[in-house]
PDB file of C-alpha atoms in Angstrom:
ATOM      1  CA  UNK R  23      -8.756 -19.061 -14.694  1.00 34.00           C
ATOM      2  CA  UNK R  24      -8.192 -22.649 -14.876  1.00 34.00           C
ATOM      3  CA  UNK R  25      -5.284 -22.000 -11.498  1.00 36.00           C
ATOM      4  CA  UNK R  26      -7.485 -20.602  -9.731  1.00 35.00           C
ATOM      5  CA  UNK R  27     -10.723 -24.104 -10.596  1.00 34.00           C
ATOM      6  CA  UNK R  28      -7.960 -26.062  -9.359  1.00 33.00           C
ATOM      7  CA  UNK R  29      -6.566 -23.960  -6.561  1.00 36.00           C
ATOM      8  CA  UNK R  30     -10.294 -24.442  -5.364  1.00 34.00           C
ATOM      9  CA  UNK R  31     -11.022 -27.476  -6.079  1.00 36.00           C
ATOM     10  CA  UNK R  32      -7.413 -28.688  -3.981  1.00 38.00           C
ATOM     11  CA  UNK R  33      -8.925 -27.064  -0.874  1.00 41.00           C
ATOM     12  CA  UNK R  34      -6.597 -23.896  -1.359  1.00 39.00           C
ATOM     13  CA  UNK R  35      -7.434 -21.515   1.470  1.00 39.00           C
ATOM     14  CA  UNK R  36      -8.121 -17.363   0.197  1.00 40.00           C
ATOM     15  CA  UNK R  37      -4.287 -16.377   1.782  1.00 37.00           C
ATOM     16  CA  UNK R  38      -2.634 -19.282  -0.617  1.00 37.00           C
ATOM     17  CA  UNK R  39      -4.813 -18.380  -3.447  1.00 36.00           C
ATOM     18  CA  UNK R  40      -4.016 -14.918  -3.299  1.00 37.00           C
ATOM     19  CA  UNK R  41      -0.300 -15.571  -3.256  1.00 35.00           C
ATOM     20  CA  UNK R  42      -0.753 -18.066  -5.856  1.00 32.00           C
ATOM     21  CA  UNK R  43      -2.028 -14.915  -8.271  1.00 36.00           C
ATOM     22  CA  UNK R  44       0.674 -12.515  -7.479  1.00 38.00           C
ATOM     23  CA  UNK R  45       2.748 -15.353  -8.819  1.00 36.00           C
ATOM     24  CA  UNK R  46       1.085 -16.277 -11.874  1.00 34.00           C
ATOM     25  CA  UNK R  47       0.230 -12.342 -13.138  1.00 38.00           C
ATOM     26  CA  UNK R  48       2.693 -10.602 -15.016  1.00 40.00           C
ATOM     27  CA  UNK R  49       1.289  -7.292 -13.868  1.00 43.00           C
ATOM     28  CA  UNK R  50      -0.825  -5.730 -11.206  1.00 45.00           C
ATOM     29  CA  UNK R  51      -3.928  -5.389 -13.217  1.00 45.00           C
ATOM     30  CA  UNK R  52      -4.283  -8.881 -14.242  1.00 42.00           C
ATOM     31  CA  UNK R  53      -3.467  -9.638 -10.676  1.00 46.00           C
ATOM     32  CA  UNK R  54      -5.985  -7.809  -9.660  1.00 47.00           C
ATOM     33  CA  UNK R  55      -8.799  -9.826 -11.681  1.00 46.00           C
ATOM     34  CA  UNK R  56      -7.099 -12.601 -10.358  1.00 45.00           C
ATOM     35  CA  UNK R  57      -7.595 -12.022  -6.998  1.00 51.00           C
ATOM     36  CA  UNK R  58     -11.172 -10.641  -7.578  1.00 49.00           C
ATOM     37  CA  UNK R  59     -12.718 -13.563  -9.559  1.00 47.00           C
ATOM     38  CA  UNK R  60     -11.013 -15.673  -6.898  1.00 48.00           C
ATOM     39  CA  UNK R  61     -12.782 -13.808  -4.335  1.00 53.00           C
ATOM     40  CA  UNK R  62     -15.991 -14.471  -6.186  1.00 52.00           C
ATOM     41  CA  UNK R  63     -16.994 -10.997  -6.616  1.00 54.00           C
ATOM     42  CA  UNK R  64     -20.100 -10.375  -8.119  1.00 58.00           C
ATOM     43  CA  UNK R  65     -19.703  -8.977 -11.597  1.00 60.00           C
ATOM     44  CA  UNK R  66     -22.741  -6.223 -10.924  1.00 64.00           C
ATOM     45  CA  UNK R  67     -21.027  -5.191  -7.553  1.00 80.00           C
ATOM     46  CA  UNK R  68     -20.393  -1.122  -7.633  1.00 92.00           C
ATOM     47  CA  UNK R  69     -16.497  -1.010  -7.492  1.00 95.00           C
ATOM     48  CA  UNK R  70     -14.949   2.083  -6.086  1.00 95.00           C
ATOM     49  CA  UNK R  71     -11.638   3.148  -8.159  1.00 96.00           C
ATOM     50  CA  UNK R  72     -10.038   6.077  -6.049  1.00 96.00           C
ATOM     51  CA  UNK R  73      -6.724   7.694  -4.971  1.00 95.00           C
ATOM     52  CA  UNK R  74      -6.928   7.590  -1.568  1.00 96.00           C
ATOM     53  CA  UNK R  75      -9.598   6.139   1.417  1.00 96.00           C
ATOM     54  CA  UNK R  76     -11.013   7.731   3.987  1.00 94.00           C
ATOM     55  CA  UNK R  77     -12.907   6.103   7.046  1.00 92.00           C
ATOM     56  CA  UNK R  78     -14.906   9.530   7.917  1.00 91.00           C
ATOM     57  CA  UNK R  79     -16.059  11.880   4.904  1.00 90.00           C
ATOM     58  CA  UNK R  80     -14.248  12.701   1.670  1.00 93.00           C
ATOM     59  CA  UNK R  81     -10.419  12.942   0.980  1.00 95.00           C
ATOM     60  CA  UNK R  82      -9.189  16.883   1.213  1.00 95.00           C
ATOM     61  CA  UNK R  83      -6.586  16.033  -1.427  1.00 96.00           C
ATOM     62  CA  UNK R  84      -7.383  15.616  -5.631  1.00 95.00           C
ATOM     63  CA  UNK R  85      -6.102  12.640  -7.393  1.00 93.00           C
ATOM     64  CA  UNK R  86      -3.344  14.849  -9.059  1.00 90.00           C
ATOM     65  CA  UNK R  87      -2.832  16.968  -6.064  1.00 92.00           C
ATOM     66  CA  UNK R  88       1.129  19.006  -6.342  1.00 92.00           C
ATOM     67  CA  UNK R  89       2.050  18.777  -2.822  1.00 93.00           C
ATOM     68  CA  UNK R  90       0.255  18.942   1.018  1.00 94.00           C
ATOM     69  CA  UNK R  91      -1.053  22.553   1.638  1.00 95.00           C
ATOM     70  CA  UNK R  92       1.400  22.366   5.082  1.00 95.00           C
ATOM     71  CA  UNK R  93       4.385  21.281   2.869  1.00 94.00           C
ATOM     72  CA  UNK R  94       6.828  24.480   1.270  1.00 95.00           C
ATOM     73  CA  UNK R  95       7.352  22.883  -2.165  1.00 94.00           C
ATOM     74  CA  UNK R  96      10.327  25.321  -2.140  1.00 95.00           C
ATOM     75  CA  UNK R  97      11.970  23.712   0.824  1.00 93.00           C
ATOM     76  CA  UNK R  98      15.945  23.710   0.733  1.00 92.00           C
ATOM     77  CA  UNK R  99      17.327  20.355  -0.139  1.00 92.00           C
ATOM     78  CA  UNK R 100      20.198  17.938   0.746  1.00 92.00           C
ATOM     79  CA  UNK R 101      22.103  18.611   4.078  1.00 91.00           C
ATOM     80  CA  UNK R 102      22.314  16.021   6.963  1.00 91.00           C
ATOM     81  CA  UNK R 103      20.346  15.244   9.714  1.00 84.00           C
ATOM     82  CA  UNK R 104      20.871  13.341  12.966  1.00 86.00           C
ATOM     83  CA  UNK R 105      18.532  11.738  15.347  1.00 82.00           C
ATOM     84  CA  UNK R 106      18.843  10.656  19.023  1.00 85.00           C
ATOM     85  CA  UNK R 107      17.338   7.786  20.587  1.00 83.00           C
ATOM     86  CA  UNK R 108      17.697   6.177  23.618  1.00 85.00           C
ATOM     87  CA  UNK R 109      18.399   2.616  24.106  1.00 84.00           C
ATOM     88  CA  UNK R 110      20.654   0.180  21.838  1.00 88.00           C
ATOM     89  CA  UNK R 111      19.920  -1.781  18.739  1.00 88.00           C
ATOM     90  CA  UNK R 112      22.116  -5.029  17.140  1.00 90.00           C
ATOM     91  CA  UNK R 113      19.858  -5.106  14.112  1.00 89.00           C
ATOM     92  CA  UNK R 114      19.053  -3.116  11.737  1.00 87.00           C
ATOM     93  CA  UNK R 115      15.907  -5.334  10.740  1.00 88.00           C
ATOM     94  CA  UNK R 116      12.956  -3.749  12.103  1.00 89.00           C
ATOM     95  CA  UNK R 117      11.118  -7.197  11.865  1.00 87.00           C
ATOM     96  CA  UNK R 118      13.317  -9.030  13.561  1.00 86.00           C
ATOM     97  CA  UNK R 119      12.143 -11.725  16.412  1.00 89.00           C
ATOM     98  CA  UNK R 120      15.630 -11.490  17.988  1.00 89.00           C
ATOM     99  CA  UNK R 121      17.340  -8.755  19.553  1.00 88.00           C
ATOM    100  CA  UNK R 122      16.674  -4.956  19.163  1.00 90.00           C
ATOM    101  CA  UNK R 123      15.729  -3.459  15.672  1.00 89.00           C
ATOM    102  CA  UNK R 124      17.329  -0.164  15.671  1.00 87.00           C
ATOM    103  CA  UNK R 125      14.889   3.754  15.774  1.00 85.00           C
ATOM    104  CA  UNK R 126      14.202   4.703  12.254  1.00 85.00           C
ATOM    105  CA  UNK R 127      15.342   1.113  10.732  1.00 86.00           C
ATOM    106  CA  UNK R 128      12.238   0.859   8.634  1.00 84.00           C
ATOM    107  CA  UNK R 129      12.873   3.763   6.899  1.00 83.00           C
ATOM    108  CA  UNK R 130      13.938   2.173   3.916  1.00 81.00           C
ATOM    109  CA  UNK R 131      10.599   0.349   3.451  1.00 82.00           C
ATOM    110  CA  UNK R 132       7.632   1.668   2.039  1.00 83.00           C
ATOM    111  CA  UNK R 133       4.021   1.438   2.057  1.00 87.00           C
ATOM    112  CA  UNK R 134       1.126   0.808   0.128  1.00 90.00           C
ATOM    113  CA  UNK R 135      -0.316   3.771   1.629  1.00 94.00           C
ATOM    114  CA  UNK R 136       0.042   6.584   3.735  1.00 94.00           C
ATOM    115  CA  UNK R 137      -1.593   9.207   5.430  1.00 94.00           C
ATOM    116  CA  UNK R 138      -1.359  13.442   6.305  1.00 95.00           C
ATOM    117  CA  UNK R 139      -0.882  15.545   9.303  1.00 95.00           C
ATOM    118  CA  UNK R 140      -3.683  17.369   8.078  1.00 94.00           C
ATOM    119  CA  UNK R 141      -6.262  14.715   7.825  1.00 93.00           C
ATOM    120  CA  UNK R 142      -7.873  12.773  10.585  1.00 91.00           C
ATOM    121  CA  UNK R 143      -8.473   9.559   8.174  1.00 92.00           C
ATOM    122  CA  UNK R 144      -7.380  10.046   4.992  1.00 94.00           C
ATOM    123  CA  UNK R 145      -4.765   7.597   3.362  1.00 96.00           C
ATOM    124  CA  UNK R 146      -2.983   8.626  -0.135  1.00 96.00           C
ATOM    125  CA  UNK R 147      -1.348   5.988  -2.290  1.00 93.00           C
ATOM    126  CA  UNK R 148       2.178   6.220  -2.092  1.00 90.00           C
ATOM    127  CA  UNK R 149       3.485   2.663  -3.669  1.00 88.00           C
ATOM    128  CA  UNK R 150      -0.064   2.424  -5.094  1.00 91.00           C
ATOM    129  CA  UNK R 151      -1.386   4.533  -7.611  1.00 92.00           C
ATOM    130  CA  UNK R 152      -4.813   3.380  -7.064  1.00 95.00           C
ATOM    131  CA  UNK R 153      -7.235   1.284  -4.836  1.00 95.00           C
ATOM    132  CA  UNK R 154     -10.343  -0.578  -5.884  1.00 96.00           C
ATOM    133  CA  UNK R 155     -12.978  -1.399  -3.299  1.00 96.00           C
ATOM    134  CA  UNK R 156     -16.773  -2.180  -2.977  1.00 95.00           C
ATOM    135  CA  UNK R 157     -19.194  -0.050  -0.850  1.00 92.00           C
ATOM    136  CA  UNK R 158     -19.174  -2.596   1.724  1.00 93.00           C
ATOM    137  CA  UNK R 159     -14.984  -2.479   2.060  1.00 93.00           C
ATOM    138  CA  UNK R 160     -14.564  -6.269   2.103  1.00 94.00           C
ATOM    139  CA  UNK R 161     -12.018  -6.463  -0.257  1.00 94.00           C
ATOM    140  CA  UNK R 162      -9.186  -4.464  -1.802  1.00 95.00           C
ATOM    141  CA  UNK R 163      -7.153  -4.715  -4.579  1.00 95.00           C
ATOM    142  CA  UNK R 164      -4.479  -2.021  -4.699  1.00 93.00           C
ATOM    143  CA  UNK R 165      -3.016  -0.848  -8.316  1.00 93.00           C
ATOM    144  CA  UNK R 166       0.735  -0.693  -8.315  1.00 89.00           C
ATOM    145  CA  UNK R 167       2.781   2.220  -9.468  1.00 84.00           C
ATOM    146  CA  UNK R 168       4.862   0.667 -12.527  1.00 80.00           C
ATOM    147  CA  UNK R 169       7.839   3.105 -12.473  1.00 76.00           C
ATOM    148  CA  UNK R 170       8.346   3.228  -8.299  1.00 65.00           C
ATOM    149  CA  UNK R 171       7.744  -0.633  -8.310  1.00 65.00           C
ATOM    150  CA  UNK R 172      10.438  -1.846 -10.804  1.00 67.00           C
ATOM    151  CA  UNK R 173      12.048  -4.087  -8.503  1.00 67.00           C
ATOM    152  CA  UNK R 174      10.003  -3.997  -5.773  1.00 68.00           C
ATOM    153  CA  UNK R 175       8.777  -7.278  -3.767  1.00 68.00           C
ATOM    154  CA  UNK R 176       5.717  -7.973  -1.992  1.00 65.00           C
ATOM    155  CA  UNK R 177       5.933 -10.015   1.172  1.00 64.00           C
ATOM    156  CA  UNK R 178       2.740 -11.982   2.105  1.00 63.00           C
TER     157      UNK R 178
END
C-alpha cells in the first residue's frame, strides 16, 4: 500500500500505476487489490465476479460448461491443414510497424477473452479464469488462469 501513497503522491498517472502493480504482485489476486485500491474503489461498491461478459442479456454458457453446443467434442484429431492467402508477408510479427505481418501470424498469441459463433455478445475467459467488474463497468480486473499462465507475459 505504501507503492501505491507514493506512486500518488509522485504524480503517477492510472496507466503507470497499474503497471507499477503487475510488477510488485506476486500473483494475480493481490494484483488485483492492487489495482483496485489504486483505482479508489469504494469498499461498499457491488462487485460482479463472473465467467464471462455479455453487453446484451445473460451468457448462454455455465461457468463449468464441457464444450460449445456447435462443437463435436468427438472431433478427429491431429492431421494438417493449409491456408491460402493472397498477398506477401516479410514478418511474421503481426504488430509490426514495418513491412507486412504475415495471415494467421497471431495465432500463437492469446487472449484474455474470447467470444462464440453462437452468441451475439458473449465473451468467455480463455487466459482468464475470471473477471471482476462493478455494475457501472468502469473497471476490470481479470483473474489469471495459474496453470495456462506459467510463463506467460503481459504487455501494457
Amino acid at each position: 500500500m505504501r507503492a501505491i501513497q507514493t506512486a500518488f503522491s509522485n504524480g503517477m498517472s492510472a496507466r503507470g500505476l497499474t503497471c507499477t502493480a503487475l510488477k510488485l504482485a506476486g500473483s494475480s489476486a493481490a494484483a488485483g487489490a492492487l489495482i483496485l485500491a489504486a483505482a479508489g474503489a469504494p469498499a461498499d461498491e457491488h462487485v460482479i465476479k463472473a465467467h464471462g461478459i455479455s453487453t446484451f442479456g445473460d451468457l448462454k454458457y455455465p461457468p463449468d460448461f464441457e464444450h460449445l453446443e456447435y462443437v463435436n467434442p468427438y472431433a478427429p484429431r491431429g492431421g494438417e491443414i493449409s491456408i491460402w492467402a493472397p498477398g506477401t508477408f516479410d514478418s511474421m510479427n503481426p504488430y509490426t510497424r514495418k513491412g507486412n505481418a504475415g495471415r494467421l501470424s497471431s495465432i500463437f498469441f492469446e487472449s484474455l477473452l474470447t467470444g462464440t459463433a453462437d452468441e451475439v455478445s458473449g465473451n468467455y475467459g480463455q487466459l482468464a479464469e475470471s473477471l471482476e467488474y462493478p455494475e457501472d463497468r468502469s473497471w476490470v480486473v481479470f483473474n489469471m488462469r495459474p496453470d495456462d499462465c506459467r510463463g506467460c507475459r503481459i504487455h501494457l
